[in-house]
mmCIF file of C-alpha atoms in Angstrom:
data_model
loop_
_atom_site.group_PDB
_atom_site.id
_atom_site.type_symbol
_atom_site.label_atom_id
_atom_site.label_comp_id
_atom_site.label_asym_id
_atom_site.label_seq_id
_atom_site.Cartn_x
_atom_site.Cartn_y
_atom_site.Cartn_z
ATOM 1 C CA UNK A 20 -22.071 -2.362 17.111
ATOM 2 C CA UNK A 21 -25.119 -4.331 18.564
ATOM 3 C CA UNK A 22 -25.804 -4.236 22.521
ATOM 4 C CA UNK A 23 -23.107 -7.655 23.113
ATOM 5 C CA UNK A 24 -20.271 -5.856 21.103
ATOM 6 C CA UNK A 25 -21.355 -1.695 22.879
ATOM 7 C CA UNK A 26 -21.336 -3.552 26.610
ATOM 8 C CA UNK A 27 -17.839 -6.435 25.883
ATOM 9 C CA UNK A 28 -16.234 -3.097 24.886
ATOM 10 C CA UNK A 29 -16.632 -0.865 27.313
ATOM 11 C CA UNK A 30 -15.833 -3.483 29.573
ATOM 12 C CA UNK A 31 -12.226 -3.794 28.084
ATOM 13 C CA UNK A 32 -11.752 -0.811 27.963
ATOM 14 C CA UNK A 33 -11.720 -1.235 32.429
ATOM 15 C CA UNK A 34 -9.331 -3.534 31.879
ATOM 16 C CA UNK A 35 -11.328 -6.635 31.749
ATOM 17 C CA UNK A 36 -9.336 -9.037 29.826
ATOM 18 C CA UNK A 37 -12.338 -11.336 29.133
ATOM 19 C CA UNK A 38 -14.260 -9.195 27.593
ATOM 20 C CA UNK A 39 -11.226 -8.256 25.110
ATOM 21 C CA UNK A 40 -11.305 -12.270 24.966
ATOM 22 C CA UNK A 41 -14.728 -12.301 24.119
ATOM 23 C CA UNK A 42 -14.440 -9.446 20.809
ATOM 24 C CA UNK A 43 -11.471 -12.150 20.345
ATOM 25 C CA UNK A 44 -13.148 -14.765 20.040
ATOM 26 C CA UNK A 45 -16.094 -13.149 18.357
ATOM 27 C CA UNK A 46 -13.729 -11.161 15.528
ATOM 28 C CA UNK A 47 -10.758 -13.327 14.608
ATOM 29 C CA UNK A 48 -11.915 -15.761 11.719
ATOM 30 C CA UNK A 49 -13.227 -12.753 9.824
ATOM 31 C CA UNK A 50 -10.408 -10.129 10.802
ATOM 32 C CA UNK A 51 -7.877 -13.101 9.687
ATOM 33 C CA UNK A 52 -9.029 -14.257 6.784
ATOM 34 C CA UNK A 53 -9.383 -10.623 5.678
ATOM 35 C CA UNK A 54 -5.752 -9.443 6.696
ATOM 36 C CA UNK A 55 -4.776 -13.404 4.264
ATOM 37 C CA UNK A 56 -7.076 -12.065 1.785
ATOM 38 C CA UNK A 57 -5.112 -8.577 2.156
ATOM 39 C CA UNK A 58 -1.996 -9.812 1.883
ATOM 40 C CA UNK A 59 -1.514 -13.484 0.545
ATOM 41 C CA UNK A 60 0.826 -14.491 3.635
ATOM 42 C CA UNK A 61 -0.817 -16.414 6.647
ATOM 43 C CA UNK A 62 1.763 -15.621 8.758
ATOM 44 C CA UNK A 63 1.513 -11.415 8.321
ATOM 45 C CA UNK A 64 -2.430 -12.532 8.606
ATOM 46 C CA UNK A 65 -1.545 -13.674 12.155
ATOM 47 C CA UNK A 66 0.691 -11.217 12.583
ATOM 48 C CA UNK A 67 -1.702 -9.090 11.910
ATOM 49 C CA UNK A 68 -4.214 -9.852 14.402
ATOM 50 C CA UNK A 69 -2.177 -10.365 16.907
ATOM 51 C CA UNK A 70 -1.667 -6.040 16.425
ATOM 52 C CA UNK A 71 -5.592 -4.509 16.016
ATOM 53 C CA UNK A 72 -6.011 -6.608 19.058
ATOM 54 C CA UNK A 73 -3.156 -5.064 21.135
ATOM 55 C CA UNK A 74 -4.168 -1.654 19.747
ATOM 56 C CA UNK A 75 -7.546 -1.788 21.168
ATOM 57 C CA UNK A 76 -6.454 -3.285 23.967
ATOM 58 C CA UNK A 77 -3.581 -0.208 24.203
ATOM 59 C CA UNK A 78 -6.075 1.537 23.672
ATOM 60 C CA UNK A 79 -4.192 3.893 21.048
ATOM 61 C CA UNK A 80 -7.549 2.747 17.931
ATOM 62 C CA UNK A 81 -10.591 3.929 20.636
ATOM 63 C CA UNK A 82 -14.463 2.809 19.087
ATOM 64 C CA UNK A 83 -16.399 6.161 18.889
ATOM 65 C CA UNK A 84 -20.066 4.755 18.087
ATOM 66 C CA UNK A 85 -20.910 7.876 16.488
ATOM 67 C CA UNK A 86 -18.899 7.046 13.798
ATOM 68 C CA UNK A 87 -19.764 3.363 12.498
ATOM 69 C CA UNK A 88 -20.625 0.128 13.345
ATOM 70 C CA UNK A 89 -18.189 -1.083 15.184
ATOM 71 C CA UNK A 90 -17.480 -4.244 12.956
ATOM 72 C CA UNK A 91 -16.755 -2.141 9.899
ATOM 73 C CA UNK A 92 -14.157 0.030 12.601
ATOM 74 C CA UNK A 93 -12.520 -3.681 13.656
ATOM 75 C CA UNK A 94 -11.828 -4.385 10.206
ATOM 76 C CA UNK A 95 -10.721 -0.563 8.821
ATOM 77 C CA UNK A 96 -8.058 -1.072 11.679
ATOM 78 C CA UNK A 97 -7.189 -4.828 10.721
ATOM 79 C CA UNK A 98 -6.808 -3.326 7.064
ATOM 80 C CA UNK A 99 -4.751 -0.125 8.085
ATOM 81 C CA UNK A 100 -2.605 -2.775 10.470
ATOM 82 C CA UNK A 101 -2.226 -5.064 7.510
ATOM 83 C CA UNK A 102 -1.030 -2.038 4.847
ATOM 84 C CA UNK A 103 1.703 -0.943 7.218
ATOM 85 C CA UNK A 104 2.653 -4.632 7.614
ATOM 86 C CA UNK A 105 3.415 -5.250 4.339
ATOM 87 C CA UNK A 106 4.749 -1.850 3.674
ATOM 88 C CA UNK A 107 7.228 -2.412 6.350
ATOM 89 C CA UNK A 108 8.070 -5.375 4.929
ATOM 90 C CA UNK A 109 9.202 -4.253 1.773
ATOM 91 C CA UNK A 110 11.705 -1.880 3.327
ATOM 92 C CA UNK A 111 12.929 -4.633 4.924
ATOM 93 C CA UNK A 112 13.842 -6.766 1.645
ATOM 94 C CA UNK A 113 14.344 -4.015 -0.694
ATOM 95 C CA UNK A 114 17.560 -3.098 1.755
ATOM 96 C CA UNK A 115 18.238 -6.057 2.723
ATOM 97 C CA UNK A 116 18.484 -7.243 -1.399
ATOM 98 C CA UNK A 117 20.247 -3.774 -1.564
ATOM 99 C CA UNK A 118 22.788 -4.989 0.886
ATOM 100 C CA UNK A 119 23.411 -8.334 -1.373
ATOM 101 C CA UNK A 120 23.608 -6.653 -4.944
ATOM 102 C CA UNK A 121 25.846 -4.298 -2.877
ATOM 103 C CA UNK A 122 28.509 -7.913 -2.402
ATOM 104 C CA UNK A 123 27.843 -9.230 -5.891
ATOM 105 C CA UNK A 124 27.954 -6.550 -7.965
ATOM 106 C CA UNK A 125 29.170 -6.653 -11.387
ATOM 107 C CA UNK A 126 29.921 -3.638 -13.171
ATOM 108 C CA UNK A 127 27.997 -3.514 -16.334
ATOM 109 C CA UNK A 128 28.859 -3.946 -19.522
ATOM 110 C CA UNK A 129 29.078 -1.272 -22.271
ATOM 111 C CA UNK A 130 25.972 -3.231 -23.869
ATOM 112 C CA UNK A 131 23.887 -2.950 -21.167
ATOM 113 C CA UNK A 132 24.443 0.601 -20.131
ATOM 114 C CA UNK A 133 23.547 1.233 -24.112
ATOM 115 C CA UNK A 134 20.627 -0.258 -23.874
ATOM 116 C CA UNK A 135 19.364 1.063 -20.112
ATOM 117 C CA UNK A 136 20.259 4.784 -21.433
ATOM 118 C CA UNK A 137 18.227 4.297 -24.797
ATOM 119 C CA UNK A 138 15.132 3.093 -23.071
ATOM 120 C CA UNK A 139 16.122 5.722 -20.425
ATOM 121 C CA UNK A 140 15.342 8.243 -23.095
ATOM 122 C CA UNK A 141 12.468 6.340 -24.649
ATOM 123 C CA UNK A 142 10.713 6.853 -21.678
ATOM 124 C CA UNK A 143 11.318 10.585 -21.572
ATOM 125 C CA UNK A 144 10.070 11.832 -24.966
ATOM 126 C CA UNK A 145 6.858 9.217 -23.583
ATOM 127 C CA UNK A 146 6.843 11.349 -20.665
ATOM 128 C CA UNK A 147 6.723 15.065 -22.158
ATOM 129 C CA UNK A 148 3.776 14.241 -24.857
ATOM 130 C CA UNK A 149 1.446 12.984 -20.836
ATOM 131 C CA UNK A 150 -0.716 16.118 -20.208
ATOM 132 C CA UNK A 151 0.563 18.045 -17.230
ATOM 133 C CA UNK A 152 -1.673 16.765 -14.846
ATOM 134 C CA UNK A 153 -0.707 12.814 -16.101
ATOM 135 C CA UNK A 154 2.938 13.933 -15.534
ATOM 136 C CA UNK A 155 2.744 15.296 -11.674
ATOM 137 C CA UNK A 156 0.906 11.419 -11.900
ATOM 138 C CA UNK A 157 3.209 9.195 -13.385
ATOM 139 C CA UNK A 158 6.109 11.671 -11.324
ATOM 140 C CA UNK A 159 4.789 11.109 -7.527
ATOM 141 C CA UNK A 160 3.920 7.875 -7.997
ATOM 142 C CA UNK A 161 6.502 6.043 -10.178
ATOM 143 C CA UNK A 162 9.755 8.089 -9.104
ATOM 144 C CA UNK A 163 8.643 9.526 -5.895
ATOM 145 C CA UNK A 164 7.004 6.613 -4.788
ATOM 146 C CA UNK A 165 4.311 8.455 -3.686
ATOM 147 C CA UNK A 166 0.719 5.881 -2.785
ATOM 148 C CA UNK A 167 -2.304 7.773 -4.489
ATOM 149 C CA UNK A 168 -3.539 8.679 -1.284
ATOM 150 C CA UNK A 169 -0.879 10.593 -0.371
ATOM 151 C CA UNK A 170 -0.542 12.047 -3.900
ATOM 152 C CA UNK A 171 -4.456 13.113 -3.773
ATOM 153 C CA UNK A 172 -3.600 14.742 -0.736
ATOM 154 C CA UNK A 173 -0.641 16.084 -2.211
ATOM 155 C CA UNK A 174 -1.950 17.717 -5.169
ATOM 156 C CA UNK A 175 -5.588 18.096 -3.160
ATOM 157 C CA UNK A 176 -7.705 15.867 -5.476
ATOM 158 C CA UNK A 177 -9.894 12.851 -5.248
ATOM 159 C CA UNK A 178 -7.957 9.780 -5.113
ATOM 160 C CA UNK A 179 -11.070 8.361 -7.744
ATOM 161 C CA UNK A 180 -9.327 10.998 -9.956
ATOM 162 C CA UNK A 181 -5.954 10.443 -8.559
ATOM 163 C CA UNK A 182 -6.180 6.466 -10.164
ATOM 164 C CA UNK A 183 -8.026 7.463 -13.416
ATOM 165 C CA UNK A 184 -5.094 10.028 -14.320
ATOM 166 C CA UNK A 185 -2.311 7.121 -13.509
ATOM 167 C CA UNK A 186 -4.810 4.345 -15.897
ATOM 168 C CA UNK A 187 -4.922 7.113 -18.669
ATOM 169 C CA UNK A 188 -1.431 7.882 -18.419
ATOM 170 C CA UNK A 189 0.070 3.953 -18.612
ATOM 171 C CA UNK A 190 -2.580 4.030 -21.685
ATOM 172 C CA UNK A 191 -0.533 7.060 -22.919
ATOM 173 C CA UNK A 192 2.764 5.600 -22.144
ATOM 174 C CA UNK A 193 2.669 2.310 -23.300
ATOM 175 C CA UNK A 194 1.655 3.525 -26.781
ATOM 176 C CA UNK A 195 3.743 5.160 -27.047
ATOM 177 C CA UNK A 196 6.928 3.775 -26.826
ATOM 178 C CA UNK A 197 5.081 0.646 -28.793
ATOM 179 C CA UNK A 198 5.329 3.621 -31.142
ATOM 180 C CA UNK A 199 8.812 4.589 -30.452
ATOM 181 C CA UNK A 200 9.938 0.920 -30.762
ATOM 182 C CA UNK A 201 8.031 0.547 -34.272
ATOM 183 C CA UNK A 202 10.191 3.623 -35.205
ATOM 184 C CA UNK A 203 13.633 1.766 -34.290
ATOM 185 C CA UNK A 204 13.835 4.107 -30.864
ATOM 186 C CA UNK A 205 15.005 7.843 -30.851
ATOM 187 C CA UNK A 206 16.683 9.210 -33.193
ATOM 188 C CA UNK A 207 16.069 13.541 -32.226
ATOM 189 C CA UNK A 208 16.066 13.852 -27.750
#
């Protein structure tokens, strides 16, 4: 943290709105472009920027000098805020789409049901051929909707190991599903 950042941050902690404005002016463009890069949405990036500075002003996010540079800290706060808002929007969008789909829901045809069952059986057969570690990763990520970090915490594994196992599992699933389709589907599942 530069001396200027340090002084401004401490002034802001004591209620100095001018210090907050100066921090905002200094980091606004960096944080806004970072949020756009993460989200691909300028409106969401503006919302992220507002949330970040509200968190800082209300002391919901507190910088600790011994843990790193101020600029790194504020970018990290921006990243987590952006991810939270993206997830919140996805939940709201999914809920709206589910409501809309329920209104216009049609009964699936017998052919569609048979196709879905066969596809489901193919996926189950392919998943059975994965190693136990890969099956756990696939179950947590795809069937339980857990984030990589949540899986890492639950399984007490490094984040890179979780990502590697998922990548390998997908590679094996693709190969296995391709072989099942080549053979013409499920015969003894």
